[in-house]
């Protein structure tokens, strides 16, 4: 239920931002807020805690956002908190970014590899994802996992492509165990 509410709030904020020609500014504000919450788990706990008074929550959020965000964002956050829905703010920011990306053809590709990707690797993955998903822009989120030995795992949305050596070895091991190979 809360994710549906967050999606509706995010959609409303996108519509308002477009109407006020402030979509890019508000998107940057949502990225900023998401980063702040990621760095401070206590903030999310405070926003979700029903015991903390609404004016205290508003003061904390206003203090963090003051002079750093667009007026639309500040007003929107105050409204959500006043309505007693502060627990949704983090989810709203994530939904806003997801909806913004979908609106603008931006796809996030999570790449887990044994080593840091080279620029050539990143360009190759970007080109592949753009072609396969007809995306305008690809944002690569890179993770290094030395257990992979070599290769990579590419995840875009709910699709996953596993080209890691560890995965190949595991498949081979299963085939040997079943007497297939």
mmCIF file with all atom_site columns, C-alpha atoms in Angstrom:
data_model
loop_
_atom_site.group_PDB
_atom_site.id
_atom_site.type_symbol
_atom_site.label_atom_id
_atom_site.label_alt_id
_atom_site.label_comp_id
_atom_site.label_asym_id
_atom_site.label_entity_id
_atom_site.label_seq_id
_atom_site.pdbx_PDB_ins_code
_atom_site.Cartn_x
_atom_site.Cartn_y
_atom_site.Cartn_z
_atom_site.occupancy
_atom_site.B_iso_or_equiv
_atom_site.pdbx_formal_charge
_atom_site.auth_seq_id
_atom_site.auth_comp_id
_atom_site.auth_asym_id
_atom_site.auth_atom_id
_atom_site.pdbx_PDB_model_num
ATOM 1   C CA . UNK A 1 1   ? 0.000  0.000   0.000   1.00 0.00 ? 1   UNK A CA 1
ATOM 2   C CA . UNK A 1 2   ? 2.707  2.494   0.942   1.00 0.00 ? 2   UNK A CA 1
ATOM 3   C CA . UNK A 1 3   ? 4.547  1.976   -2.354  1.00 0.00 ? 3   UNK A CA 1
ATOM 4   C CA . UNK A 1 4   ? 1.360  2.799   -4.258  1.00 0.00 ? 4   UNK A CA 1
ATOM 5   C CA . UNK A 1 5   ? 0.919  5.946   -2.194  1.00 0.00 ? 5   UNK A CA 1
ATOM 6   C CA . UNK A 1 6   ? 4.579  6.898   -2.753  1.00 0.00 ? 6   UNK A CA 1
ATOM 7   C CA . UNK A 1 7   ? 4.139  6.363   -6.500  1.00 0.00 ? 7   UNK A CA 1
ATOM 8   C CA . UNK A 1 8   ? 1.050  8.598   -6.540  1.00 0.00 ? 8   UNK A CA 1
ATOM 9   C CA . UNK A 1 9   ? 2.794  11.332  -4.557  1.00 0.00 ? 9   UNK A CA 1
ATOM 10  C CA . UNK A 1 10  ? 5.817  11.101  -6.880  1.00 0.00 ? 10  UNK A CA 1
ATOM 11  C CA . UNK A 1 11  ? 3.588  11.325  -9.967  1.00 0.00 ? 11  UNK A CA 1
ATOM 12  C CA . UNK A 1 12  ? 1.856  14.395  -8.549  1.00 0.00 ? 12  UNK A CA 1
ATOM 13  C CA . UNK A 1 13  ? 5.196  16.032  -7.817  1.00 0.00 ? 13  UNK A CA 1
ATOM 14  C CA . UNK A 1 14  ? 6.438  15.274  -11.344 1.00 0.00 ? 14  UNK A CA 1
ATOM 15  C CA . UNK A 1 15  ? 3.280  16.812  -12.833 1.00 0.00 ? 15  UNK A CA 1
ATOM 16  C CA . UNK A 1 16  ? 3.600  19.904  -10.644 1.00 0.00 ? 16  UNK A CA 1
ATOM 17  C CA . UNK A 1 17  ? 7.319  20.237  -11.425 1.00 0.00 ? 17  UNK A CA 1
ATOM 18  C CA . UNK A 1 18  ? 6.655  20.026  -15.163 1.00 0.00 ? 18  UNK A CA 1
ATOM 19  C CA . UNK A 1 19  ? 3.891  22.588  -14.877 1.00 0.00 ? 19  UNK A CA 1
ATOM 20  C CA . UNK A 1 20  ? 6.252  24.971  -13.034 1.00 0.00 ? 20  UNK A CA 1
ATOM 21  C CA . UNK A 1 21  ? 9.210  24.250  -15.384 1.00 0.00 ? 21  UNK A CA 1
ATOM 22  C CA . UNK A 1 22  ? 11.256 22.940  -12.458 1.00 0.00 ? 22  UNK A CA 1
ATOM 23  C CA . UNK A 1 23  ? 11.456 19.224  -13.246 1.00 0.00 ? 23  UNK A CA 1
ATOM 24  C CA . UNK A 1 24  ? 15.266 19.097  -13.389 1.00 0.00 ? 24  UNK A CA 1
ATOM 25  C CA . UNK A 1 25  ? 15.639 21.068  -10.161 1.00 0.00 ? 25  UNK A CA 1
ATOM 26  C CA . UNK A 1 26  ? 13.178 18.872  -8.288  1.00 0.00 ? 26  UNK A CA 1
ATOM 27  C CA . UNK A 1 27  ? 14.815 15.721  -9.661  1.00 0.00 ? 27  UNK A CA 1
ATOM 28  C CA . UNK A 1 28  ? 18.167 16.970  -8.345  1.00 0.00 ? 28  UNK A CA 1
ATOM 29  C CA . UNK A 1 29  ? 16.486 17.643  -4.987  1.00 0.00 ? 29  UNK A CA 1
ATOM 30  C CA . UNK A 1 30  ? 15.164 14.076  -4.859  1.00 0.00 ? 30  UNK A CA 1
ATOM 31  C CA . UNK A 1 31  ? 18.635 12.699  -5.663  1.00 0.00 ? 31  UNK A CA 1
ATOM 32  C CA . UNK A 1 32  ? 20.056 14.927  -2.911  1.00 0.00 ? 32  UNK A CA 1
ATOM 33  C CA . UNK A 1 33  ? 17.420 13.784  -0.378  1.00 0.00 ? 33  UNK A CA 1
ATOM 34  C CA . UNK A 1 34  ? 17.918 10.119  -1.279  1.00 0.00 ? 34  UNK A CA 1
ATOM 35  C CA . UNK A 1 35  ? 21.677 10.544  -0.789  1.00 0.00 ? 35  UNK A CA 1
ATOM 36  C CA . UNK A 1 36  ? 21.170 12.268  2.592   1.00 0.00 ? 36  UNK A CA 1
ATOM 37  C CA . UNK A 1 37  ? 18.909 9.450   3.825   1.00 0.00 ? 37  UNK A CA 1
ATOM 38  C CA . UNK A 1 38  ? 21.320 6.790   2.515   1.00 0.00 ? 38  UNK A CA 1
ATOM 39  C CA . UNK A 1 39  ? 24.114 8.451   4.503   1.00 0.00 ? 39  UNK A CA 1
ATOM 40  C CA . UNK A 1 40  ? 21.989 8.958   7.669   1.00 0.00 ? 40  UNK A CA 1
ATOM 41  C CA . UNK A 1 41  ? 19.819 5.978   8.542   1.00 0.00 ? 41  UNK A CA 1
ATOM 42  C CA . UNK A 1 42  ? 18.700 7.822   11.691  1.00 0.00 ? 42  UNK A CA 1
ATOM 43  C CA . UNK A 1 43  ? 16.854 10.326  9.514   1.00 0.00 ? 43  UNK A CA 1
ATOM 44  C CA . UNK A 1 44  ? 14.733 7.610   7.941   1.00 0.00 ? 44  UNK A CA 1
ATOM 45  C CA . UNK A 1 45  ? 14.046 6.159   11.414  1.00 0.00 ? 45  UNK A CA 1
ATOM 46  C CA . UNK A 1 46  ? 12.901 9.581   12.671  1.00 0.00 ? 46  UNK A CA 1
ATOM 47  C CA . UNK A 1 47  ? 10.626 10.106  9.657   1.00 0.00 ? 47  UNK A CA 1
ATOM 48  C CA . UNK A 1 48  ? 9.049  6.671   10.163  1.00 0.00 ? 48  UNK A CA 1
ATOM 49  C CA . UNK A 1 49  ? 8.649  7.022   13.930  1.00 0.00 ? 49  UNK A CA 1
ATOM 50  C CA . UNK A 1 50  ? 5.042  7.958   14.815  1.00 0.00 ? 50  UNK A CA 1
ATOM 51  C CA . UNK A 1 51  ? 6.103  9.157   18.284  1.00 0.00 ? 51  UNK A CA 1
ATOM 52  C CA . UNK A 1 52  ? 8.222  12.018  16.910  1.00 0.00 ? 52  UNK A CA 1
ATOM 53  C CA . UNK A 1 53  ? 5.977  15.110  16.638  1.00 0.00 ? 53  UNK A CA 1
ATOM 54  C CA . UNK A 1 54  ? 5.226  16.423  13.126  1.00 0.00 ? 54  UNK A CA 1
ATOM 55  C CA . UNK A 1 55  ? 6.678  19.864  13.852  1.00 0.00 ? 55  UNK A CA 1
ATOM 56  C CA . UNK A 1 56  ? 9.943  18.230  14.983  1.00 0.00 ? 56  UNK A CA 1
ATOM 57  C CA . UNK A 1 57  ? 10.079 16.220  11.738  1.00 0.00 ? 57  UNK A CA 1
ATOM 58  C CA . UNK A 1 58  ? 9.359  19.363  9.730   1.00 0.00 ? 58  UNK A CA 1
ATOM 59  C CA . UNK A 1 59  ? 12.120 21.223  11.549  1.00 0.00 ? 59  UNK A CA 1
ATOM 60  C CA . UNK A 1 60  ? 14.644 18.463  10.857  1.00 0.00 ? 60  UNK A CA 1
ATOM 61  C CA . UNK A 1 61  ? 13.766 18.179  7.163   1.00 0.00 ? 61  UNK A CA 1
ATOM 62  C CA . UNK A 1 62  ? 13.663 21.963  6.750   1.00 0.00 ? 62  UNK A CA 1
ATOM 63  C CA . UNK A 1 63  ? 17.061 22.251  8.412   1.00 0.00 ? 63  UNK A CA 1
ATOM 64  C CA . UNK A 1 64  ? 18.564 19.709  6.027   1.00 0.00 ? 64  UNK A CA 1
ATOM 65  C CA . UNK A 1 65  ? 16.911 21.114  2.911   1.00 0.00 ? 65  UNK A CA 1
ATOM 66  C CA . UNK A 1 66  ? 17.083 24.845  3.704   1.00 0.00 ? 66  UNK A CA 1
ATOM 67  C CA . UNK A 1 67  ? 18.616 26.865  0.844   1.00 0.00 ? 67  UNK A CA 1
ATOM 68  C CA . UNK A 1 68  ? 19.575 23.616  -0.927  1.00 0.00 ? 68  UNK A CA 1
ATOM 69  C CA . UNK A 1 69  ? 16.328 22.699  -2.667  1.00 0.00 ? 69  UNK A CA 1
ATOM 70  C CA . UNK A 1 70  ? 13.728 24.307  -4.919  1.00 0.00 ? 70  UNK A CA 1
ATOM 71  C CA . UNK A 1 71  ? 10.726 25.932  -3.228  1.00 0.00 ? 71  UNK A CA 1
ATOM 72  C CA . UNK A 1 72  ? 8.418  23.300  -4.771  1.00 0.00 ? 72  UNK A CA 1
ATOM 73  C CA . UNK A 1 73  ? 10.381 20.516  -3.085  1.00 0.00 ? 73  UNK A CA 1
ATOM 74  C CA . UNK A 1 74  ? 10.414 22.281  0.285   1.00 0.00 ? 74  UNK A CA 1
ATOM 75  C CA . UNK A 1 75  ? 6.662  22.963  0.117   1.00 0.00 ? 75  UNK A CA 1
ATOM 76  C CA . UNK A 1 76  ? 5.933  19.406  -1.012  1.00 0.00 ? 76  UNK A CA 1
ATOM 77  C CA . UNK A 1 77  ? 7.962  17.868  1.828   1.00 0.00 ? 77  UNK A CA 1
ATOM 78  C CA . UNK A 1 78  ? 6.239  20.131  4.367   1.00 0.00 ? 78  UNK A CA 1
ATOM 79  C CA . UNK A 1 79  ? 2.831  19.124  2.986   1.00 0.00 ? 79  UNK A CA 1
ATOM 80  C CA . UNK A 1 80  ? 3.625  15.393  3.156   1.00 0.00 ? 80  UNK A CA 1
ATOM 81  C CA . UNK A 1 81  ? 4.849  15.738  6.748   1.00 0.00 ? 81  UNK A CA 1
ATOM 82  C CA . UNK A 1 82  ? 1.817  17.851  7.737   1.00 0.00 ? 82  UNK A CA 1
ATOM 83  C CA . UNK A 1 83  ? -0.456 15.138  6.320   1.00 0.00 ? 83  UNK A CA 1
ATOM 84  C CA . UNK A 1 84  ? 1.263  12.644  8.648   1.00 0.00 ? 84  UNK A CA 1
ATOM 85  C CA . UNK A 1 85  ? 2.894  10.706  5.802   1.00 0.00 ? 85  UNK A CA 1
ATOM 86  C CA . UNK A 1 86  ? 6.557  11.481  6.541   1.00 0.00 ? 86  UNK A CA 1
ATOM 87  C CA . UNK A 1 87  ? 7.366  7.762   6.508   1.00 0.00 ? 87  UNK A CA 1
ATOM 88  C CA . UNK A 1 88  ? 6.815  7.894   2.732   1.00 0.00 ? 88  UNK A CA 1
ATOM 89  C CA . UNK A 1 89  ? 9.341  10.643  1.929   1.00 0.00 ? 89  UNK A CA 1
ATOM 90  C CA . UNK A 1 90  ? 12.236 8.291   1.185   1.00 0.00 ? 90  UNK A CA 1
ATOM 91  C CA . UNK A 1 91  ? 10.019 6.021   -0.939  1.00 0.00 ? 91  UNK A CA 1
ATOM 92  C CA . UNK A 1 92  ? 8.604  9.074   -2.725  1.00 0.00 ? 92  UNK A CA 1
ATOM 93  C CA . UNK A 1 93  ? 12.110 10.266  -3.622  1.00 0.00 ? 93  UNK A CA 1
ATOM 94  C CA . UNK A 1 94  ? 12.983 6.813   -5.019  1.00 0.00 ? 94  UNK A CA 1
ATOM 95  C CA . UNK A 1 95  ? 9.699  6.658   -6.955  1.00 0.00 ? 95  UNK A CA 1
ATOM 96  C CA . UNK A 1 96  ? 10.204 10.180  -8.294  1.00 0.00 ? 96  UNK A CA 1
ATOM 97  C CA . UNK A 1 97  ? 13.656 9.273   -9.643  1.00 0.00 ? 97  UNK A CA 1
ATOM 98  C CA . UNK A 1 98  ? 12.348 6.024   -11.153 1.00 0.00 ? 98  UNK A CA 1
ATOM 99  C CA . UNK A 1 99  ? 9.422  7.798   -12.832 1.00 0.00 ? 99  UNK A CA 1
ATOM 100 C CA . UNK A 1 100 ? 11.685 10.618  -14.020 1.00 0.00 ? 100 UNK A CA 1
ATOM 101 C CA . UNK A 1 101 ? 14.079 8.062   -15.534 1.00 0.00 ? 101 UNK A CA 1
ATOM 102 C CA . UNK A 1 102 ? 11.237 6.203   -17.264 1.00 0.00 ? 102 UNK A CA 1
ATOM 103 C CA . UNK A 1 103 ? 9.881  9.483   -18.615 1.00 0.00 ? 103 UNK A CA 1
ATOM 104 C CA . UNK A 1 104 ? 13.276 10.407  -20.069 1.00 0.00 ? 104 UNK A CA 1
ATOM 105 C CA . UNK A 1 105 ? 14.372 6.981   -21.351 1.00 0.00 ? 105 UNK A CA 1
ATOM 106 C CA . UNK A 1 106 ? 17.085 6.612   -18.707 1.00 0.00 ? 106 UNK A CA 1
ATOM 107 C CA . UNK A 1 107 ? 17.937 3.035   -17.746 1.00 0.00 ? 107 UNK A CA 1
ATOM 108 C CA . UNK A 1 108 ? 20.076 1.940   -14.806 1.00 0.00 ? 108 UNK A CA 1
ATOM 109 C CA . UNK A 1 109 ? 22.359 -1.015  -15.422 1.00 0.00 ? 109 UNK A CA 1
ATOM 110 C CA . UNK A 1 110 ? 23.881 -2.695  -12.379 1.00 0.00 ? 110 UNK A CA 1
ATOM 111 C CA . UNK A 1 111 ? 27.142 -4.377  -13.325 1.00 0.00 ? 111 UNK A CA 1
ATOM 112 C CA . UNK A 1 112 ? 28.886 -6.672  -10.879 1.00 0.00 ? 112 UNK A CA 1
ATOM 113 C CA . UNK A 1 113 ? 32.342 -7.725  -12.023 1.00 0.00 ? 113 UNK A CA 1
ATOM 114 C CA . UNK A 1 114 ? 35.478 -9.326  -10.626 1.00 0.00 ? 114 UNK A CA 1
ATOM 115 C CA . UNK A 1 115 ? 37.503 -6.193  -11.384 1.00 0.00 ? 115 UNK A CA 1
ATOM 116 C CA . UNK A 1 116 ? 36.793 -2.506  -11.925 1.00 0.00 ? 116 UNK A CA 1
ATOM 117 C CA . UNK A 1 117 ? 35.342 -1.901  -15.373 1.00 0.00 ? 117 UNK A CA 1
ATOM 118 C CA . UNK A 1 118 ? 37.447 -0.085  -17.943 1.00 0.00 ? 118 UNK A CA 1
ATOM 119 C CA . UNK A 1 119 ? 36.005 2.821   -19.914 1.00 0.00 ? 119 UNK A CA 1
ATOM 120 C CA . UNK A 1 120 ? 35.863 0.535   -22.970 1.00 0.00 ? 120 UNK A CA 1
ATOM 121 C CA . UNK A 1 121 ? 33.836 -2.023  -20.943 1.00 0.00 ? 121 UNK A CA 1
ATOM 122 C CA . UNK A 1 122 ? 31.437 0.684   -19.804 1.00 0.00 ? 122 UNK A CA 1
ATOM 123 C CA . UNK A 1 123 ? 30.975 1.989   -23.352 1.00 0.00 ? 123 UNK A CA 1
ATOM 124 C CA . UNK A 1 124 ? 30.341 -1.527  -24.644 1.00 0.00 ? 124 UNK A CA 1
ATOM 125 C CA . UNK A 1 125 ? 27.752 -2.243  -21.929 1.00 0.00 ? 125 UNK A CA 1
ATOM 126 C CA . UNK A 1 126 ? 26.112 1.155   -22.507 1.00 0.00 ? 126 UNK A CA 1
ATOM 127 C CA . UNK A 1 127 ? 25.840 0.527   -26.244 1.00 0.00 ? 127 UNK A CA 1
ATOM 128 C CA . UNK A 1 128 ? 24.422 -2.967  -25.688 1.00 0.00 ? 128 UNK A CA 1
ATOM 129 C CA . UNK A 1 129 ? 21.791 -1.784  -23.193 1.00 0.00 ? 129 UNK A CA 1
ATOM 130 C CA . UNK A 1 130 ? 20.802 1.191   -25.375 1.00 0.00 ? 130 UNK A CA 1
ATOM 131 C CA . UNK A 1 131 ? 20.331 -1.122  -28.356 1.00 0.00 ? 131 UNK A CA 1
ATOM 132 C CA . UNK A 1 132 ? 18.470 -3.887  -26.509 1.00 0.00 ? 132 UNK A CA 1
ATOM 133 C CA . UNK A 1 133 ? 16.142 -1.643  -24.498 1.00 0.00 ? 133 UNK A CA 1
ATOM 134 C CA . UNK A 1 134 ? 15.925 1.318   -26.863 1.00 0.00 ? 134 UNK A CA 1
ATOM 135 C CA . UNK A 1 135 ? 17.140 3.590   -24.057 1.00 0.00 ? 135 UNK A CA 1
ATOM 136 C CA . UNK A 1 136 ? 18.274 7.166   -24.559 1.00 0.00 ? 136 UNK A CA 1
ATOM 137 C CA . UNK A 1 137 ? 20.714 7.113   -21.662 1.00 0.00 ? 137 UNK A CA 1
ATOM 138 C CA . UNK A 1 138 ? 22.277 4.382   -19.514 1.00 0.00 ? 138 UNK A CA 1
ATOM 139 C CA . UNK A 1 139 ? 23.492 4.920   -15.969 1.00 0.00 ? 139 UNK A CA 1
ATOM 140 C CA . UNK A 1 140 ? 25.955 2.249   -14.878 1.00 0.00 ? 140 UNK A CA 1
ATOM 141 C CA . UNK A 1 141 ? 26.111 1.323   -11.203 1.00 0.00 ? 141 UNK A CA 1
ATOM 142 C CA . UNK A 1 142 ? 29.239 -0.694  -10.716 1.00 0.00 ? 142 UNK A CA 1
ATOM 143 C CA . UNK A 1 143 ? 29.998 -3.265  -8.003  1.00 0.00 ? 143 UNK A CA 1
ATOM 144 C CA . UNK A 1 144 ? 33.160 -5.320  -7.632  1.00 0.00 ? 144 UNK A CA 1
ATOM 145 C CA . UNK A 1 145 ? 32.859 -8.903  -6.343  1.00 0.00 ? 145 UNK A CA 1
ATOM 146 C CA . UNK A 1 146 ? 36.146 -10.821 -6.333  1.00 0.00 ? 146 UNK A CA 1
ATOM 147 C CA . UNK A 1 147 ? 34.259 -14.120 -5.876  1.00 0.00 ? 147 UNK A CA 1
ATOM 148 C CA . UNK A 1 148 ? 33.229 -13.922 -9.543  1.00 0.00 ? 148 UNK A CA 1
ATOM 149 C CA . UNK A 1 149 ? 36.814 -14.777 -10.629 1.00 0.00 ? 149 UNK A CA 1
ATOM 150 C CA . UNK A 1 150 ? 36.157 -13.149 -14.013 1.00 0.00 ? 150 UNK A CA 1
ATOM 151 C CA . UNK A 1 151 ? 33.352 -11.952 -16.272 1.00 0.00 ? 151 UNK A CA 1
ATOM 152 C CA . UNK A 1 152 ? 30.371 -9.955  -15.069 1.00 0.00 ? 152 UNK A CA 1
ATOM 153 C CA . UNK A 1 153 ? 26.708 -9.978  -14.074 1.00 0.00 ? 153 UNK A CA 1
ATOM 154 C CA . UNK A 1 154 ? 24.529 -7.362  -15.771 1.00 0.00 ? 154 UNK A CA 1
ATOM 155 C CA . UNK A 1 155 ? 21.167 -6.505  -14.242 1.00 0.00 ? 155 UNK A CA 1
ATOM 156 C CA . UNK A 1 156 ? 18.738 -4.062  -15.851 1.00 0.00 ? 156 UNK A CA 1
ATOM 157 C CA . UNK A 1 157 ? 15.347 -3.835  -14.200 1.00 0.00 ? 157 UNK A CA 1
ATOM 158 C CA . UNK A 1 158 ? 14.103 -7.387  -13.784 1.00 0.00 ? 158 UNK A CA 1
ATOM 159 C CA . UNK A 1 159 ? 16.431 -8.821  -16.438 1.00 0.00 ? 159 UNK A CA 1
ATOM 160 C CA . UNK A 1 160 ? 19.745 -10.405 -15.514 1.00 0.00 ? 160 UNK A CA 1
ATOM 161 C CA . UNK A 1 161 ? 22.572 -11.668 -17.709 1.00 0.00 ? 161 UNK A CA 1
ATOM 162 C CA . UNK A 1 162 ? 25.232 -13.717 -15.919 1.00 0.00 ? 162 UNK A CA 1
ATOM 163 C CA . UNK A 1 163 ? 28.496 -13.977 -17.860 1.00 0.00 ? 163 UNK A CA 1
ATOM 164 C CA . UNK A 1 164 ? 30.669 -14.681 -14.829 1.00 0.00 ? 164 UNK A CA 1
ATOM 165 C CA . UNK A 1 165 ? 33.213 -17.460 -14.694 1.00 0.00 ? 165 UNK A CA 1
ATOM 166 C CA . UNK A 1 166 ? 31.948 -18.467 -11.237 1.00 0.00 ? 166 UNK A CA 1
ATOM 167 C CA . UNK A 1 167 ? 28.470 -19.031 -12.689 1.00 0.00 ? 167 UNK A CA 1
ATOM 168 C CA . UNK A 1 168 ? 29.876 -21.082 -15.564 1.00 0.00 ? 168 UNK A CA 1
ATOM 169 C CA . UNK A 1 169 ? 31.890 -23.205 -13.145 1.00 0.00 ? 169 UNK A CA 1
ATOM 170 C CA . UNK A 1 170 ? 28.820 -23.770 -10.956 1.00 0.00 ? 170 UNK A CA 1
ATOM 171 C CA . UNK A 1 171 ? 26.790 -24.910 -13.988 1.00 0.00 ? 171 UNK A CA 1
ATOM 172 C CA . UNK A 1 172 ? 29.589 -27.243 -15.020 1.00 0.00 ? 172 UNK A CA 1
ATOM 173 C CA . UNK A 1 173 ? 29.838 -28.603 -11.474 1.00 0.00 ? 173 UNK A CA 1
ATOM 174 C CA . UNK A 1 174 ? 26.080 -29.344 -11.445 1.00 0.00 ? 174 UNK A CA 1
ATOM 175 C CA . UNK A 1 175 ? 26.300 -31.045 -14.826 1.00 0.00 ? 175 UNK A CA 1
ATOM 176 C CA . UNK A 1 176 ? 29.160 -33.251 -13.618 1.00 0.00 ? 176 UNK A CA 1
ATOM 177 C CA . UNK A 1 177 ? 27.205 -34.097 -10.454 1.00 0.00 ? 177 UNK A CA 1
ATOM 178 C CA . UNK A 1 178 ? 24.242 -35.179 -12.589 1.00 0.00 ? 178 UNK A CA 1
ATOM 179 C CA . UNK A 1 179 ? 26.510 -37.070 -14.982 1.00 0.00 ? 179 UNK A CA 1
ATOM 180 C CA . UNK A 1 180 ? 25.507 -34.936 -17.984 1.00 0.00 ? 180 UNK A CA 1
ATOM 181 C CA . UNK A 1 181 ? 28.880 -33.606 -19.097 1.00 0.00 ? 181 UNK A CA 1
#
